[in-house]
Backbone as ProteinMPNN parsed JSONL, in Angstrom:
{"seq_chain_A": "XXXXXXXXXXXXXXXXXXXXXXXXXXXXXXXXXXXXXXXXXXXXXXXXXXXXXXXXXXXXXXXXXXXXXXXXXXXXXXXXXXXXXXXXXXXXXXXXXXXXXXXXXXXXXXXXXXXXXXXXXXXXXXXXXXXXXXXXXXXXXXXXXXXXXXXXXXXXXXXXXXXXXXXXXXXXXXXXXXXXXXXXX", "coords_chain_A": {"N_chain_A": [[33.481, -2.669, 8.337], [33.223, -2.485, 4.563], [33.175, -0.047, 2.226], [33.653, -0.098, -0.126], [33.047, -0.147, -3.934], [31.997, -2.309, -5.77], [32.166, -4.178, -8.607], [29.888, -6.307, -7.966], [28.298, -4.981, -5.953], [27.498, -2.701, -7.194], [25.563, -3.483, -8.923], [23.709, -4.607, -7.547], [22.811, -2.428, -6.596], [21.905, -1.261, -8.896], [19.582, -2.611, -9.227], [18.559, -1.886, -7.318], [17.821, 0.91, -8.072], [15.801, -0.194, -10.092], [13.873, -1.353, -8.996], [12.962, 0.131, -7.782], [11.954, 2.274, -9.706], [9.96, 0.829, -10.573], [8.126, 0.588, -8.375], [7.234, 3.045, -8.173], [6.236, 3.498, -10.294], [3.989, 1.377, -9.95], [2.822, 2.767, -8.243], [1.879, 5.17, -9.2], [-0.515, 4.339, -11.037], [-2.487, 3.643, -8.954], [-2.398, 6.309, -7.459], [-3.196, 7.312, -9.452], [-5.764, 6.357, -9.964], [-7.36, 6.703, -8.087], [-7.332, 9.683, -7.52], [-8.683, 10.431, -9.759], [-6.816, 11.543, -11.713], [-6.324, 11.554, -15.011], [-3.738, 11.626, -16.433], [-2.107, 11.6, -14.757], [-2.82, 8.596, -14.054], [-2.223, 7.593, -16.509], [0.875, 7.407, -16.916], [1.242, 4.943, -16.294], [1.367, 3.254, -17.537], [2.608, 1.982, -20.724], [1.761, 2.991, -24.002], [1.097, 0.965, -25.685], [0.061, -0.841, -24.157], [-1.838, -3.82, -22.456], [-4.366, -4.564, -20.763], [-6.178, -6.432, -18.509], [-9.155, -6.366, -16.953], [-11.148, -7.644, -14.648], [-14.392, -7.735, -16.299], [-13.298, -6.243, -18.719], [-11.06, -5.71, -20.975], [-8.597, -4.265, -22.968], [-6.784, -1.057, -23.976], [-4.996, 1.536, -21.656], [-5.792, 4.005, -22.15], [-8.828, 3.665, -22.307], [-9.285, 2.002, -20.818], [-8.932, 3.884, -18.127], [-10.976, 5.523, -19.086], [-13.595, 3.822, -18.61], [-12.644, 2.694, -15.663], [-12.953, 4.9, -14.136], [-15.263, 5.881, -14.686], [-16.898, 3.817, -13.408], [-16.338, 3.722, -10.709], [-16.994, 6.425, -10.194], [-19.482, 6.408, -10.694], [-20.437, 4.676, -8.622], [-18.728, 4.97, -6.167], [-18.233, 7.448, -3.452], [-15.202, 7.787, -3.226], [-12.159, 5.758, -3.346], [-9.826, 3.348, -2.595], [-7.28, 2.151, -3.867], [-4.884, 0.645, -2.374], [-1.358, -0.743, -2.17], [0.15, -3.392, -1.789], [2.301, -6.201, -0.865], [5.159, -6.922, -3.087], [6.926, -8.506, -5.404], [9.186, -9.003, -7.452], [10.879, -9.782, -10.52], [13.609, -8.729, -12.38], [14.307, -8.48, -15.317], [17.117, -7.561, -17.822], [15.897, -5.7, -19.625], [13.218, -6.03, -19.013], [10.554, -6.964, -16.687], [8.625, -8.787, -14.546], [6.142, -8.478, -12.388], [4.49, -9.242, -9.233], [1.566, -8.029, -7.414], [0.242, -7.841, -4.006], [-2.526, -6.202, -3.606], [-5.061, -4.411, -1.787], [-8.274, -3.046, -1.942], [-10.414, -0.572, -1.178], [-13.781, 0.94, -1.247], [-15.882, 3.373, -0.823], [-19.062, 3.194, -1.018], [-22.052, 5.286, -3.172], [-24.099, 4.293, -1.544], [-23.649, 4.196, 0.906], [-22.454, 2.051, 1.903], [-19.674, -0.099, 2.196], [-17.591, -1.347, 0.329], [-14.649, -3.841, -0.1], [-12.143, -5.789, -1.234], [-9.76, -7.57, -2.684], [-6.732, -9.143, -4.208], [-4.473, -9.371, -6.438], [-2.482, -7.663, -8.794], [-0.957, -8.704, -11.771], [1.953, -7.864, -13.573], [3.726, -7.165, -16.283], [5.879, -5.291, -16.949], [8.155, -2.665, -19.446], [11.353, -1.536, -19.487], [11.464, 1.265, -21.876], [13.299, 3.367, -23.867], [14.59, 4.329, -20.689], [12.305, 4.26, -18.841], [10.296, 2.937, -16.865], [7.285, 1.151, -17.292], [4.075, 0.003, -17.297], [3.427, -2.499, -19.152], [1.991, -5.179, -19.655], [-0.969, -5.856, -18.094], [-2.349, -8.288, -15.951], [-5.179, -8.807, -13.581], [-6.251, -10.367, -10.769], [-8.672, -10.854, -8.914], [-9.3, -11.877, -5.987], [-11.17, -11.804, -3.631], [-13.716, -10.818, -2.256], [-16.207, -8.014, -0.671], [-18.728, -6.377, 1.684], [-18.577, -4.049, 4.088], [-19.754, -3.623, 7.437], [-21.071, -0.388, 7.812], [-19.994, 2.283, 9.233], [-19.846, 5.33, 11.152], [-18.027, 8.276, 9.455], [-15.203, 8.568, 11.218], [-14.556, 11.86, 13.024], [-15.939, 13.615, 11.094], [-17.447, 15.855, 12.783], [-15.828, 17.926, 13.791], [-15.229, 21.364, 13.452], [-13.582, 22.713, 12.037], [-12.292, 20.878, 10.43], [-11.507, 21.058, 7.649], [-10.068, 22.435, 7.129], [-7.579, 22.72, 6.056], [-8.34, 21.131, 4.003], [-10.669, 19.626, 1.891], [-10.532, 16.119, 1.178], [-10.892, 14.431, -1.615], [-11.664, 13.797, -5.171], [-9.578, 14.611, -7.942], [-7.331, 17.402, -8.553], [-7.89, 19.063, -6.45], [-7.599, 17.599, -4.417], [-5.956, 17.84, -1.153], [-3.875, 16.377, -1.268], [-1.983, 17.462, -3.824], [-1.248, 20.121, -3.011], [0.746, 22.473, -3.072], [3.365, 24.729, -1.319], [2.45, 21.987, 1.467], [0.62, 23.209, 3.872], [-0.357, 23.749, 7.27], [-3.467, 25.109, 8.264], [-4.852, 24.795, 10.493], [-6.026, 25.652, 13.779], [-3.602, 25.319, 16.704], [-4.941, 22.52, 18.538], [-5.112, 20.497, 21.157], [-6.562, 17.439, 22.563]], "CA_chain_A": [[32.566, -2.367, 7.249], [33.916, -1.742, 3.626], [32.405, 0.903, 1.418], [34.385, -0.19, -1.687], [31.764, -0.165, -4.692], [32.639, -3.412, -6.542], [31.087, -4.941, -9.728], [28.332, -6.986, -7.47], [27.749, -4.191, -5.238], [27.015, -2.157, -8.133], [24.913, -4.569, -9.633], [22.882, -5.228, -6.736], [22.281, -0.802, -6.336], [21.145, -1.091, -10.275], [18.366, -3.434, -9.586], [17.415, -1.148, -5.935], [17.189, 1.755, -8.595], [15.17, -0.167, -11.154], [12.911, -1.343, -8.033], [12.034, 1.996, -7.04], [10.813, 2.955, -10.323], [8.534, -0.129, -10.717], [7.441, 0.682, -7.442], [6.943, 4.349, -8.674], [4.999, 2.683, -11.481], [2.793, 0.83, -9.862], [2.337, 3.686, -7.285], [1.4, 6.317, -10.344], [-1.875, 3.547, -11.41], [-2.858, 3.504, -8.154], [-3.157, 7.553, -7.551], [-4.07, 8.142, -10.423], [-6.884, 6.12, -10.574], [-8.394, 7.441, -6.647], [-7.55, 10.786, -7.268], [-9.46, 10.663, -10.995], [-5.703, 11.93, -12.352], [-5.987, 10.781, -15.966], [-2.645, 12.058, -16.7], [-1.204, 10.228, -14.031], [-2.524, 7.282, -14.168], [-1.859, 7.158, -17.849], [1.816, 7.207, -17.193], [1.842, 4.084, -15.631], [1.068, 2.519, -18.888], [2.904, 2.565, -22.175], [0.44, 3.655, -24.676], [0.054, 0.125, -26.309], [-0.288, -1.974, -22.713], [-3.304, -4.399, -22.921], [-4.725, -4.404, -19.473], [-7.788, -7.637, -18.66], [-9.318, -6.496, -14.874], [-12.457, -7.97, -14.895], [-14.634, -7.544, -17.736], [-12.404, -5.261, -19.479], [-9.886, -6.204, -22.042], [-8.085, -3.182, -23.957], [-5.384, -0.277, -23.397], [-5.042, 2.167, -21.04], [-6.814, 5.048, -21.989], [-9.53, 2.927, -22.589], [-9.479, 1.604, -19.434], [-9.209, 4.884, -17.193], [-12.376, 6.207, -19.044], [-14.192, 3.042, -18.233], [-12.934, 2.549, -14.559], [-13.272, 6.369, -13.327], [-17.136, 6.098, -14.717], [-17.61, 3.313, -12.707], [-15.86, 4.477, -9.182], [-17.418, 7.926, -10.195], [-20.955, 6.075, -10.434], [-20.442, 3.438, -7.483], [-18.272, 5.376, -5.002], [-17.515, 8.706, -3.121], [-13.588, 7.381, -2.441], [-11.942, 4.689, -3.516], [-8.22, 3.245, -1.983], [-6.007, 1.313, -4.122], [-3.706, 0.153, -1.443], [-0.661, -1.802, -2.796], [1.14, -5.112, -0.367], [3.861, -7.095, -0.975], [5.32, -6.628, -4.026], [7.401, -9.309, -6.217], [10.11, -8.599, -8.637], [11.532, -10.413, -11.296], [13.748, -8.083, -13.549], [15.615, -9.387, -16.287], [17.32, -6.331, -18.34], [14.883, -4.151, -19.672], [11.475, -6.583, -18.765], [10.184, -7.338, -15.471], [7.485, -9.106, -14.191], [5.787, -8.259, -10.882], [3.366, -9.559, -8.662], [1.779, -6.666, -6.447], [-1.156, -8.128, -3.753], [-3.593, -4.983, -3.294], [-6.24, -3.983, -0.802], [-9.283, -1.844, -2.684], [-11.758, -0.378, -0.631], [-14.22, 1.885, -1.657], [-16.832, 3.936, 0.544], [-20.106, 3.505, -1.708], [-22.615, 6.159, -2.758], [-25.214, 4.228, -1.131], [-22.506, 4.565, 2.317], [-21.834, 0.807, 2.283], [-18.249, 0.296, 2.189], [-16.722, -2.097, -0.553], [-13.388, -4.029, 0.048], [-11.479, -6.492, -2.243], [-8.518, -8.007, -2.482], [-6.171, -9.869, -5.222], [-3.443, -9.251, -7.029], [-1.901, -7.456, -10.292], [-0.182, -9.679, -12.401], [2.437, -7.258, -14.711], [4.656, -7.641, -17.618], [6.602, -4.332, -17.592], [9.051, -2.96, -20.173], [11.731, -0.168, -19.466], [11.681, 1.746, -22.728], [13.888, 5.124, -23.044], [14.969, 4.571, -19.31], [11.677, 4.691, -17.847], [9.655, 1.442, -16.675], [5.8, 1.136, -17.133], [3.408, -1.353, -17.65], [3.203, -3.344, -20.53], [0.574, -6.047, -19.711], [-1.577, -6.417, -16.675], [-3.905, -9.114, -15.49], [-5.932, -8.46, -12.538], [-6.19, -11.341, -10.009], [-9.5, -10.593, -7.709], [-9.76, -13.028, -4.743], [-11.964, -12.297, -2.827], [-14.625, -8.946, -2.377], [-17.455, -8.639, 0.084], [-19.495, -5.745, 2.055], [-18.2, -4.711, 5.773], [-20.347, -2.823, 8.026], [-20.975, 1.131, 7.532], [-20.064, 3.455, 10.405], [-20.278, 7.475, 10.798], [-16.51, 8.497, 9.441], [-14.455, 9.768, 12.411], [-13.92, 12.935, 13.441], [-16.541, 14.863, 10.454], [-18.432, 16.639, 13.55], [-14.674, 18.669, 14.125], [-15.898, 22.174, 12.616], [-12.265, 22.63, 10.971], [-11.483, 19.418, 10.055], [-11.288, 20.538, 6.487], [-9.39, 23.781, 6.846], [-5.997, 22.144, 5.204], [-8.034, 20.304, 2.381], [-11.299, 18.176, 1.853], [-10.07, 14.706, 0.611], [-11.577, 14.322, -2.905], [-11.061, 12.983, -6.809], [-9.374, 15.386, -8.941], [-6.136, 18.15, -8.046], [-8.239, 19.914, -5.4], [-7.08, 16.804, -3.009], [-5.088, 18.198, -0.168], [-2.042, 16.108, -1.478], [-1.578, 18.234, -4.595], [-1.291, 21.197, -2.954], [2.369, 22.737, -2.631], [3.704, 23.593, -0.014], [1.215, 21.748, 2.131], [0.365, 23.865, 4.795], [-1.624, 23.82, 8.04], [-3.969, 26.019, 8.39], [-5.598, 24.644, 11.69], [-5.273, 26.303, 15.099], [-3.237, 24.071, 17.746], [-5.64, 22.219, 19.55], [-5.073, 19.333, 22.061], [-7.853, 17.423, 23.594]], "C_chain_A": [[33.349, -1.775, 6.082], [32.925, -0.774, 2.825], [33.091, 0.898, 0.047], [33.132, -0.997, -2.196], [32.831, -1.058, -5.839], [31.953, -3.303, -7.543], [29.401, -5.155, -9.064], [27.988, -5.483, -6.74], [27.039, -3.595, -6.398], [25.935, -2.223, -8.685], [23.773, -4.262, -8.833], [21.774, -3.032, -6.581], [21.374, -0.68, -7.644], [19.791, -1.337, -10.199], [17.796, -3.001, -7.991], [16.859, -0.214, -7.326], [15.749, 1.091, -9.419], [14.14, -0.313, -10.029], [12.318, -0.239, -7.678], [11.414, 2.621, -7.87], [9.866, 1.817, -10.589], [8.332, 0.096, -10.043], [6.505, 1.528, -7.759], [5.804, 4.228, -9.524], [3.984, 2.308, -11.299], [2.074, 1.62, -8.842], [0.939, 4.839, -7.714], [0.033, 5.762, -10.573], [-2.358, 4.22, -10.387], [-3.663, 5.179, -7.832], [-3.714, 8.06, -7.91], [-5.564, 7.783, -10.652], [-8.23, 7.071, -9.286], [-8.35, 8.484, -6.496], [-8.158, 11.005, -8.464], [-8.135, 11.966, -12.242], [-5.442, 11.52, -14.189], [-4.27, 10.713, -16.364], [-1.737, 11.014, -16.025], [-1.291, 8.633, -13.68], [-1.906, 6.303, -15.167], [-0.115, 6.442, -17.678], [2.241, 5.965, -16.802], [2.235, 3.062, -16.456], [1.833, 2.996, -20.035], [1.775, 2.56, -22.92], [0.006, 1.963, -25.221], [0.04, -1.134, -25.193], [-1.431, -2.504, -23.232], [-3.306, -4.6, -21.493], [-6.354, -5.725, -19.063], [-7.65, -7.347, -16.933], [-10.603, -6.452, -15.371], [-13.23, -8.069, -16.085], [-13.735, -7.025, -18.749], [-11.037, -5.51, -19.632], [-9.569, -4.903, -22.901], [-6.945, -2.283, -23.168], [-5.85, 0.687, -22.354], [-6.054, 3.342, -20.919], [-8.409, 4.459, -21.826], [-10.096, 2.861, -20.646], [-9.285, 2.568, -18.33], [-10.466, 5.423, -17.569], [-13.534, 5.053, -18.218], [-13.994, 2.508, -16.291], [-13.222, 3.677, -14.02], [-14.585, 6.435, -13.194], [-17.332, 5.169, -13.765], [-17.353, 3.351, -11.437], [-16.759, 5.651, -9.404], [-18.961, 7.309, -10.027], [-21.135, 4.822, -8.759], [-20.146, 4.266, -6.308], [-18.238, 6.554, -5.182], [-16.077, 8.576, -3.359], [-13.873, 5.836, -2.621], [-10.314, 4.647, -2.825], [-7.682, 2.524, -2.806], [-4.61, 0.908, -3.878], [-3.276, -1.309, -2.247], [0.05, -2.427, -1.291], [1.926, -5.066, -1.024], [3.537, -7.206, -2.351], [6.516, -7.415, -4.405], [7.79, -8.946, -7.257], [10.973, -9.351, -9.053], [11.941, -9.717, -12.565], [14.833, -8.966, -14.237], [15.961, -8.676, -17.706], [16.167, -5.916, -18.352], [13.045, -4.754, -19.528], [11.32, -6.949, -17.749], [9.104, -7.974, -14.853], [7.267, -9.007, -12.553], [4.554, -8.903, -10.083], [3.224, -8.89, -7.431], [0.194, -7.205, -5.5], [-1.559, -6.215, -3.518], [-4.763, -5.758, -2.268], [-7.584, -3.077, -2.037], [-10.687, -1.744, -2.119], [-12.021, 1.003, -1.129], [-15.844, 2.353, -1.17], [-18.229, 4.274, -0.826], [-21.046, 4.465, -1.524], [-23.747, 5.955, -2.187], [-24.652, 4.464, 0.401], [-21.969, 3.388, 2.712], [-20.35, 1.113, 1.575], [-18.245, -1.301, 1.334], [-15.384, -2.441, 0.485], [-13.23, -5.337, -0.601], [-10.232, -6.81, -1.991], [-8.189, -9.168, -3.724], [-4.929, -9.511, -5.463], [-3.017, -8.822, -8.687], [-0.12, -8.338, -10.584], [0.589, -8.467, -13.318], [3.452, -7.528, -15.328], [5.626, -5.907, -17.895], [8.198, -3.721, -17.99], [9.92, -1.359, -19.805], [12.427, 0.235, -21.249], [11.797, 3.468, -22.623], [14.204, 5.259, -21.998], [14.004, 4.443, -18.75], [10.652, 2.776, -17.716], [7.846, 1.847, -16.393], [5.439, 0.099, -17.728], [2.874, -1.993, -18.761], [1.787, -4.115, -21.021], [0.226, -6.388, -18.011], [-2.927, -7.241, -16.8], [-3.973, -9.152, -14.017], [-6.565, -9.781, -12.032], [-7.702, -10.651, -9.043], [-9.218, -12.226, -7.115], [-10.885, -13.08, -4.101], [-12.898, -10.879, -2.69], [-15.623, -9.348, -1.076], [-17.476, -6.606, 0.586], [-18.948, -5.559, 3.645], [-19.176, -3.534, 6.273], [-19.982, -1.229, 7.921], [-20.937, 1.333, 9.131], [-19.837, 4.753, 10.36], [-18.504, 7.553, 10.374], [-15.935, 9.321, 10.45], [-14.177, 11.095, 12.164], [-14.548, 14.008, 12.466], [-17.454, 16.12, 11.343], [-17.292, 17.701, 13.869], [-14.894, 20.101, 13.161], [-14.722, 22.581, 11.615], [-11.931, 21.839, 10.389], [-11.158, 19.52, 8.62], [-10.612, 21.733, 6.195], [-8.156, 23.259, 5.646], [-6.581, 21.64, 3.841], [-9.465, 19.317, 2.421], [-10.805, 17.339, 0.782], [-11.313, 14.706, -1.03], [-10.91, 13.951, -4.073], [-10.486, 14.649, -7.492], [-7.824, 16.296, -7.729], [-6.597, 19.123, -7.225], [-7.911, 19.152, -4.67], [-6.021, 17.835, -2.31], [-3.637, 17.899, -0.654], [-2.081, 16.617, -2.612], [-0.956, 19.183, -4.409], [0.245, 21.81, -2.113], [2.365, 24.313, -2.315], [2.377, 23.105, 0.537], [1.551, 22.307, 2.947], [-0.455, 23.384, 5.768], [-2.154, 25.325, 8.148], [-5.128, 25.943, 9.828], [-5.067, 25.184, 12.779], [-4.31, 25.019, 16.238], [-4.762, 23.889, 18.555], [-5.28, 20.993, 20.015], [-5.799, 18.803, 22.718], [-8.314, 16.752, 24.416]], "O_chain_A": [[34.059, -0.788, 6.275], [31.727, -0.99, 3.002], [33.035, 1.838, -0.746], [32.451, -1.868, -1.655], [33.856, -0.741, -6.443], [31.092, -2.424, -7.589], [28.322, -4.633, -9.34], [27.124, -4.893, -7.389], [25.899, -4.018, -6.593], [25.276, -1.226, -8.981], [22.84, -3.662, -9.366], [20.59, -2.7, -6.515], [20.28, -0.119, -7.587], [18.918, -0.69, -10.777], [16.84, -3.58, -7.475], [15.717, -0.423, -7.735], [14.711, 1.752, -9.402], [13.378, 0.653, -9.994], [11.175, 0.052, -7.322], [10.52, 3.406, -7.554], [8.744, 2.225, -10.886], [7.205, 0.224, -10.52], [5.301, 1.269, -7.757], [4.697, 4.76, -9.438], [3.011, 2.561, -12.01], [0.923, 1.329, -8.52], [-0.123, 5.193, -7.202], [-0.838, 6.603, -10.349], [-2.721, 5.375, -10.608], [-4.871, 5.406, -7.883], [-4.512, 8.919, -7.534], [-6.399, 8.469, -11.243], [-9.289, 7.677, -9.451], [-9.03, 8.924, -5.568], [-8.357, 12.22, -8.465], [-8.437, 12.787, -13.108], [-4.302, 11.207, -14.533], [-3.728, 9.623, -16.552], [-1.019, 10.093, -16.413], [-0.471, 7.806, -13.282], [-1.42, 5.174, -15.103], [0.191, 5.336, -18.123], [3.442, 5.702, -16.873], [3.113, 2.218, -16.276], [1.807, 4.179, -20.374], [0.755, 2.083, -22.422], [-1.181, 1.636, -25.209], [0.009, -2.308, -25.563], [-2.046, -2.008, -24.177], [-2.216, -4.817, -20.964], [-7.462, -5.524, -19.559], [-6.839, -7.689, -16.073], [-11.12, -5.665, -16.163], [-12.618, -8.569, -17.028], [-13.572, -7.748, -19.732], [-10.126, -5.536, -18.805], [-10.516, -4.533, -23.595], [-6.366, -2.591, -22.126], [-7.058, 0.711, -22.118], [-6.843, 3.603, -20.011], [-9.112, 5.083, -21.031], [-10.83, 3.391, -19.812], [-9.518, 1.985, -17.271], [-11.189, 5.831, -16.659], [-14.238, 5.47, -17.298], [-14.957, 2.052, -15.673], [-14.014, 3.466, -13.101], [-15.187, 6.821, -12.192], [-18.134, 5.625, -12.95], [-18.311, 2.93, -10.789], [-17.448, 5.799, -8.394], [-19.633, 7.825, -9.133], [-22.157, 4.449, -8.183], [-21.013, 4.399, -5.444], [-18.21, 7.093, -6.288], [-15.676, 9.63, -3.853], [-14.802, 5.063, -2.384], [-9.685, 5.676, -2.577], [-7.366, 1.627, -2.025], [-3.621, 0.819, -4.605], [-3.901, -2.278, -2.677], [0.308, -1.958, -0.182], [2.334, -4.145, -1.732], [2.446, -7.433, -2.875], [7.452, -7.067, -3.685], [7.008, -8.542, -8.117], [11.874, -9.734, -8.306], [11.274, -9.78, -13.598], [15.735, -9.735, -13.902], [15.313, -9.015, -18.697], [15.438, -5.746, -17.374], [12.014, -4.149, -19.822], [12.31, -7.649, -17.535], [8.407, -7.009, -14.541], [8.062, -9.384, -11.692], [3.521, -8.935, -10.753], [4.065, -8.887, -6.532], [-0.886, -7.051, -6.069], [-0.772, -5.292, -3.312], [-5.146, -6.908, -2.058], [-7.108, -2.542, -3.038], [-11.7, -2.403, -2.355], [-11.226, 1.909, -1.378], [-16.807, 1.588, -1.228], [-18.319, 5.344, -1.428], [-21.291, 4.838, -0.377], [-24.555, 6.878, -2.09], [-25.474, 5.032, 1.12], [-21.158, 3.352, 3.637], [-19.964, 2.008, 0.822], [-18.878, -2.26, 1.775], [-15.049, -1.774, 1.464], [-14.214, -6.073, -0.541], [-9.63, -6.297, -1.048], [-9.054, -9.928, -4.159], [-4.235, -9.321, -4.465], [-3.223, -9.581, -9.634], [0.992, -8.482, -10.075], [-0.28, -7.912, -13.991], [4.22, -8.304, -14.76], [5.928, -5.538, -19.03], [9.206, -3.995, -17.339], [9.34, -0.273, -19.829], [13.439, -0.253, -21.753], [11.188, 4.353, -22.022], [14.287, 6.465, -21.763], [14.344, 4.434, -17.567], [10.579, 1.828, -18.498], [7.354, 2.597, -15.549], [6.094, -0.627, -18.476], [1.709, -1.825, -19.12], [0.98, -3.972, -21.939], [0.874, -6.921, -17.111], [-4.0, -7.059, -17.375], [-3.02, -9.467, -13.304], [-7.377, -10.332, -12.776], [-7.339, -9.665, -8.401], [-9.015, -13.303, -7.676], [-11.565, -14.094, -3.948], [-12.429, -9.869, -3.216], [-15.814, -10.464, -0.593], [-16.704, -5.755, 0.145], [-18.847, -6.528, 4.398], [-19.359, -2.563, 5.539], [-18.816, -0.835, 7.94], [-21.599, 0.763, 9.999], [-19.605, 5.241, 9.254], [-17.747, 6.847, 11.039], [-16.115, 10.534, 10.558], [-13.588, 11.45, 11.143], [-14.131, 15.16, 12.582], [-18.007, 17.073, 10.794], [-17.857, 18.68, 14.356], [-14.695, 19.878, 11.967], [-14.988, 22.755, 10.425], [-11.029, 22.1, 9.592], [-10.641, 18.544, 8.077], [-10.551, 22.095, 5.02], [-8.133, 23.603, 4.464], [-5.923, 21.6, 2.802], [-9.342, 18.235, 2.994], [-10.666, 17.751, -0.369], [-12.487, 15.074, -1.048], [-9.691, 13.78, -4.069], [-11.168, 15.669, -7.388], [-7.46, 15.947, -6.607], [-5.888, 20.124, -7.121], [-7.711, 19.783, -3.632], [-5.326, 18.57, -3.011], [-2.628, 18.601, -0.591], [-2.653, 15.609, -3.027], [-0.091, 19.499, -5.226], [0.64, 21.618, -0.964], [1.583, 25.084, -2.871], [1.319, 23.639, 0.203], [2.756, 22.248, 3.19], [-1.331, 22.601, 5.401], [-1.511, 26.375, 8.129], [-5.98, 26.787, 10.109], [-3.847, 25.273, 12.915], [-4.684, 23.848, 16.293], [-5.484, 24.772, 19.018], [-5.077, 20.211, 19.086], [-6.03, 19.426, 23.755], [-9.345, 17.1, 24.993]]}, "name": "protein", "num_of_chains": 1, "seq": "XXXXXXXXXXXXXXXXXXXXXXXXXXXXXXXXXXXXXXXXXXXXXXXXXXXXXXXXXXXXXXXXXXXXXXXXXXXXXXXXXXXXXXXXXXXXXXXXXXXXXXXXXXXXXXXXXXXXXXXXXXXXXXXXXXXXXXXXXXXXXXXXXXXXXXXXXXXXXXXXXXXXXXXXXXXXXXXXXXXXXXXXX"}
């Protein structure tokens, strides 16, 4: 095994780093939009991105006021689980193709789930990579059977953190701690 850092080697480490922040990128949307983060979802976006998911054609900010109202009026919890993820960088522009999952536990208790794909166009400006232009691929959506959510009858179950929109989520909270007793059962 050699560990001599050539040209290609080099090369090839450049385009892990740039991967990891488009990942990062398309990670940031994603949280930001299910934890109701404006901040962070913003960053995923340069300010003049044009964004078309579904009805809705315009920029970013735009488009976090308009999807939060309608998760905030539709659902308790939403997931924007990202798949397999497709990268084509070429210096400072990249295009990606990212399939997603998106389920979301309605406030009537039916459960949403979806599936497609973001189409993006993004540009690293100043070093940092965010999304330029996205089009939003749905495939396919539908309705799956409601059941009781595991394990809410556990009288602690929320000592560490109830799950929720905004920076009271559990994962905000530094250090994370337990605060539950051992139990084994």
């Amino acid at each position: 095994m050699t560990t001599e850092t050539g040209p290609e080697k080099l090369a090839r480490l450049l385009e892990v780093l740039d991967r990891q922040d488009i990942l990062d990128c398309l990670t940031r949307f994603s949280r930001g939009m299910d934890r109701f983060d404006r901040e962070l979802f913003l960053s995923a976006f340069h300010d003049d991105a044009v964004i078309a998911a579904g009805p809705f054609v315009g920029g970013p900010g735009e488009l976090y006021d308009w999807a939060s109202a309608l998760h905030d009026q539709g659902q308790v919890a939403t997931h924007h689980n990202l798949l397999n993820v497709t990268y084509d960088i070429d210096g400072e522009t990249a295009h990606t193709e990212t399939y997603y999952l998106f389920v979301g536990r309605n406030r009537d208790e039916t459960n949403w789930i979806a599936g497609g794909r973001y189409l993006d166009r993004l540009d690293k400006r100043a070093g940092e990579w965010r999304i330029s232009l996205r089009t939003n691929a749905v495939e396919w959506s539908g309705l799956v059977p409601t059941l009781d959510i595991p394990f809410t009858d556990i009288p602690d179950i929320h000592l560490n953190g109830t799950p929720g929109r905004g920076k009271g989520d559990p994962s905000y909270r530094r250090p994370l701690t337990n605060l539950r007793a051992p139990q084994i059962p």
